[in-house]
């Protein structure tokens, strides 16, 4: 069926449709070197206008990228807290626009 809003795909081929904060936490926790170093979250559509990614850093921690071309947003941060990353991404993605789809509320998570 595919994701109603967005999907999360990891380098090793794992995919979760419309992941919850807990599911993102698990996917990020599973990141390691060398075979599974990143997760990309984006709308399940052709030519998505936004995405977020989390990648393992060689020196430890994670690089988080958020990009939304409709809002001219491009932010790159680093963090060592998987819990903070999963929470922040969930909140950020809840604010994205999904044309033709029901409006999501933060309580939907």
mmCIF file with all atom_site columns, C-alpha atoms in Angstrom, residues 19-95:
data_model
loop_
_atom_site.group_PDB
_atom_site.id
_atom_site.type_symbol
_atom_site.label_atom_id
_atom_site.label_alt_id
_atom_site.label_comp_id
_atom_site.label_asym_id
_atom_site.label_entity_id
_atom_site.label_seq_id
_atom_site.pdbx_PDB_ins_code
_atom_site.Cartn_x
_atom_site.Cartn_y
_atom_site.Cartn_z
_atom_site.occupancy
_atom_site.B_iso_or_equiv
_atom_site.pdbx_formal_charge
_atom_site.auth_seq_id
_atom_site.auth_comp_id
_atom_site.auth_asym_id
_atom_site.auth_atom_id
_atom_site.pdbx_PDB_model_num
ATOM 1  C CA . UNK A 1 19 ? 7.194  5.701  11.286 1.00 0.00 ? 19 UNK A CA 1
ATOM 2  C CA . UNK A 1 20 ? 6.358  6.732  14.826 1.00 0.00 ? 20 UNK A CA 1
ATOM 3  C CA . UNK A 1 21 ? 8.893  8.384  17.105 1.00 0.00 ? 21 UNK A CA 1
ATOM 4  C CA . UNK A 1 22 ? 9.624  4.962  18.615 1.00 0.00 ? 22 UNK A CA 1
ATOM 5  C CA . UNK A 1 23 ? 10.165 3.427  15.164 1.00 0.00 ? 23 UNK A CA 1
ATOM 6  C CA . UNK A 1 24 ? 12.589 6.218  14.238 1.00 0.00 ? 24 UNK A CA 1
ATOM 7  C CA . UNK A 1 25 ? 14.408 5.648  17.534 1.00 0.00 ? 25 UNK A CA 1
ATOM 8  C CA . UNK A 1 26 ? 14.810 1.955  16.667 1.00 0.00 ? 26 UNK A CA 1
ATOM 9  C CA . UNK A 1 27 ? 16.005 2.655  13.109 1.00 0.00 ? 27 UNK A CA 1
ATOM 10 C CA . UNK A 1 28 ? 18.580 5.180  14.320 1.00 0.00 ? 28 UNK A CA 1
ATOM 11 C CA . UNK A 1 29 ? 19.685 2.797  17.083 1.00 0.00 ? 29 UNK A CA 1
ATOM 12 C CA . UNK A 1 30 ? 20.357 0.158  14.418 1.00 0.00 ? 30 UNK A CA 1
ATOM 13 C CA . UNK A 1 31 ? 22.784 2.404  12.519 1.00 0.00 ? 31 UNK A CA 1
ATOM 14 C CA . UNK A 1 32 ? 26.393 1.243  12.567 1.00 0.00 ? 32 UNK A CA 1
ATOM 15 C CA . UNK A 1 33 ? 29.499 1.022  10.433 1.00 0.00 ? 33 UNK A CA 1
ATOM 16 C CA . UNK A 1 34 ? 30.012 -0.223 7.733  1.00 0.00 ? 34 UNK A CA 1
ATOM 17 C CA . UNK A 1 35 ? 26.759 -1.629 6.357  1.00 0.00 ? 35 UNK A CA 1
ATOM 18 C CA . UNK A 1 36 ? 24.042 0.592  7.755  1.00 0.00 ? 36 UNK A CA 1
ATOM 19 C CA . UNK A 1 37 ? 25.196 4.182  8.168  1.00 0.00 ? 37 UNK A CA 1
ATOM 20 C CA . UNK A 1 38 ? 22.125 6.315  7.371  1.00 0.00 ? 38 UNK A CA 1
ATOM 21 C CA . UNK A 1 39 ? 18.343 6.665  7.429  1.00 0.00 ? 39 UNK A CA 1
ATOM 22 C CA . UNK A 1 40 ? 16.406 8.907  5.025  1.00 0.00 ? 40 UNK A CA 1
ATOM 23 C CA . UNK A 1 41 ? 12.845 10.031 5.750  1.00 0.00 ? 41 UNK A CA 1
ATOM 24 C CA . UNK A 1 42 ? 10.796 11.636 2.989  1.00 0.00 ? 42 UNK A CA 1
ATOM 25 C CA . UNK A 1 43 ? 7.293  11.745 1.529  1.00 0.00 ? 43 UNK A CA 1
ATOM 26 C CA . UNK A 1 44 ? 6.230  8.646  -0.362 1.00 0.00 ? 44 UNK A CA 1
ATOM 27 C CA . UNK A 1 45 ? 5.844  10.462 -3.701 1.00 0.00 ? 45 UNK A CA 1
ATOM 28 C CA . UNK A 1 46 ? 7.702  11.356 -6.876 1.00 0.00 ? 46 UNK A CA 1
ATOM 29 C CA . UNK A 1 47 ? 10.018 14.370 -6.479 1.00 0.00 ? 47 UNK A CA 1
ATOM 30 C CA . UNK A 1 48 ? 9.559  14.950 -2.730 1.00 0.00 ? 48 UNK A CA 1
ATOM 31 C CA . UNK A 1 49 ? 10.005 18.586 -1.679 1.00 0.00 ? 49 UNK A CA 1
ATOM 32 C CA . UNK A 1 50 ? 11.430 17.765 1.753  1.00 0.00 ? 50 UNK A CA 1
ATOM 33 C CA . UNK A 1 51 ? 13.565 15.126 3.423  1.00 0.00 ? 51 UNK A CA 1
ATOM 34 C CA . UNK A 1 52 ? 15.410 14.439 6.632  1.00 0.00 ? 52 UNK A CA 1
ATOM 35 C CA . UNK A 1 53 ? 18.378 12.150 7.100  1.00 0.00 ? 53 UNK A CA 1
ATOM 36 C CA . UNK A 1 54 ? 20.411 10.797 9.993  1.00 0.00 ? 54 UNK A CA 1
ATOM 37 C CA . UNK A 1 55 ? 23.948 9.477  9.440  1.00 0.00 ? 55 UNK A CA 1
ATOM 38 C CA . UNK A 1 56 ? 26.508 7.939  11.779 1.00 0.00 ? 56 UNK A CA 1
ATOM 39 C CA . UNK A 1 57 ? 29.617 10.088 12.260 1.00 0.00 ? 57 UNK A CA 1
ATOM 40 C CA . UNK A 1 58 ? 33.048 8.436  12.336 1.00 0.00 ? 58 UNK A CA 1
ATOM 41 C CA . UNK A 1 59 ? 33.938 10.309 15.522 1.00 0.00 ? 59 UNK A CA 1
ATOM 42 C CA . UNK A 1 60 ? 30.696 9.252  17.230 1.00 0.00 ? 60 UNK A CA 1
ATOM 43 C CA . UNK A 1 61 ? 27.234 10.712 17.304 1.00 0.00 ? 61 UNK A CA 1
ATOM 44 C CA . UNK A 1 62 ? 24.978 11.512 14.373 1.00 0.00 ? 62 UNK A CA 1
ATOM 45 C CA . UNK A 1 63 ? 24.593 14.146 11.686 1.00 0.00 ? 63 UNK A CA 1
ATOM 46 C CA . UNK A 1 64 ? 20.997 15.221 11.137 1.00 0.00 ? 64 UNK A CA 1
ATOM 47 C CA . UNK A 1 65 ? 19.980 16.989 7.922  1.00 0.00 ? 65 UNK A CA 1
ATOM 48 C CA . UNK A 1 66 ? 16.583 18.614 7.404  1.00 0.00 ? 66 UNK A CA 1
ATOM 49 C CA . UNK A 1 67 ? 15.714 20.144 4.050  1.00 0.00 ? 67 UNK A CA 1
ATOM 50 C CA . UNK A 1 68 ? 12.416 21.600 2.841  1.00 0.00 ? 68 UNK A CA 1
ATOM 51 C CA . UNK A 1 69 ? 12.616 23.404 -0.503 1.00 0.00 ? 69 UNK A CA 1
ATOM 52 C CA . UNK A 1 70 ? 9.112  24.903 -0.142 1.00 0.00 ? 70 UNK A CA 1
ATOM 53 C CA . UNK A 1 71 ? 10.226 26.782 2.981  1.00 0.00 ? 71 UNK A CA 1
ATOM 54 C CA . UNK A 1 72 ? 13.860 27.404 1.965  1.00 0.00 ? 72 UNK A CA 1
ATOM 55 C CA . UNK A 1 73 ? 14.970 25.359 4.986  1.00 0.00 ? 73 UNK A CA 1
ATOM 56 C CA . UNK A 1 74 ? 18.288 23.522 5.090  1.00 0.00 ? 74 UNK A CA 1
ATOM 57 C CA . UNK A 1 75 ? 19.674 22.682 8.493  1.00 0.00 ? 75 UNK A CA 1
ATOM 58 C CA . UNK A 1 76 ? 22.562 20.406 9.448  1.00 0.00 ? 76 UNK A CA 1
ATOM 59 C CA . UNK A 1 77 ? 23.144 19.553 13.101 1.00 0.00 ? 77 UNK A CA 1
ATOM 60 C CA . UNK A 1 78 ? 24.932 16.920 15.148 1.00 0.00 ? 78 UNK A CA 1
ATOM 61 C CA . UNK A 1 79 ? 23.742 15.082 18.218 1.00 0.00 ? 79 UNK A CA 1
ATOM 62 C CA . UNK A 1 80 ? 24.619 12.118 20.390 1.00 0.00 ? 80 UNK A CA 1
ATOM 63 C CA . UNK A 1 81 ? 21.081 11.596 21.738 1.00 0.00 ? 81 UNK A CA 1
ATOM 64 C CA . UNK A 1 82 ? 18.993 9.202  19.657 1.00 0.00 ? 82 UNK A CA 1
ATOM 65 C CA . UNK A 1 83 ? 15.970 10.063 21.782 1.00 0.00 ? 83 UNK A CA 1
ATOM 66 C CA . UNK A 1 84 ? 16.338 13.787 21.019 1.00 0.00 ? 84 UNK A CA 1
ATOM 67 C CA . UNK A 1 85 ? 16.846 13.124 17.301 1.00 0.00 ? 85 UNK A CA 1
ATOM 68 C CA . UNK A 1 86 ? 13.757 10.906 16.999 1.00 0.00 ? 86 UNK A CA 1
ATOM 69 C CA . UNK A 1 87 ? 11.622 13.405 18.926 1.00 0.00 ? 87 UNK A CA 1
ATOM 70 C CA . UNK A 1 88 ? 12.857 16.464 17.006 1.00 0.00 ? 88 UNK A CA 1
ATOM 71 C CA . UNK A 1 89 ? 12.354 14.759 13.633 1.00 0.00 ? 89 UNK A CA 1
ATOM 72 C CA . UNK A 1 90 ? 8.838  13.663 14.572 1.00 0.00 ? 90 UNK A CA 1
ATOM 73 C CA . UNK A 1 91 ? 7.888  17.227 15.499 1.00 0.00 ? 91 UNK A CA 1
ATOM 74 C CA . UNK A 1 92 ? 9.587  18.658 12.380 1.00 0.00 ? 92 UNK A CA 1
ATOM 75 C CA . UNK A 1 93 ? 7.850  16.191 10.047 1.00 0.00 ? 93 UNK A CA 1
ATOM 76 C CA . UNK A 1 94 ? 4.449  16.869 11.633 1.00 0.00 ? 94 UNK A CA 1
ATOM 77 C CA . UNK A 1 95 ? 4.790  20.466 10.416 1.00 0.00 ? 95 UNK A CA 1
#
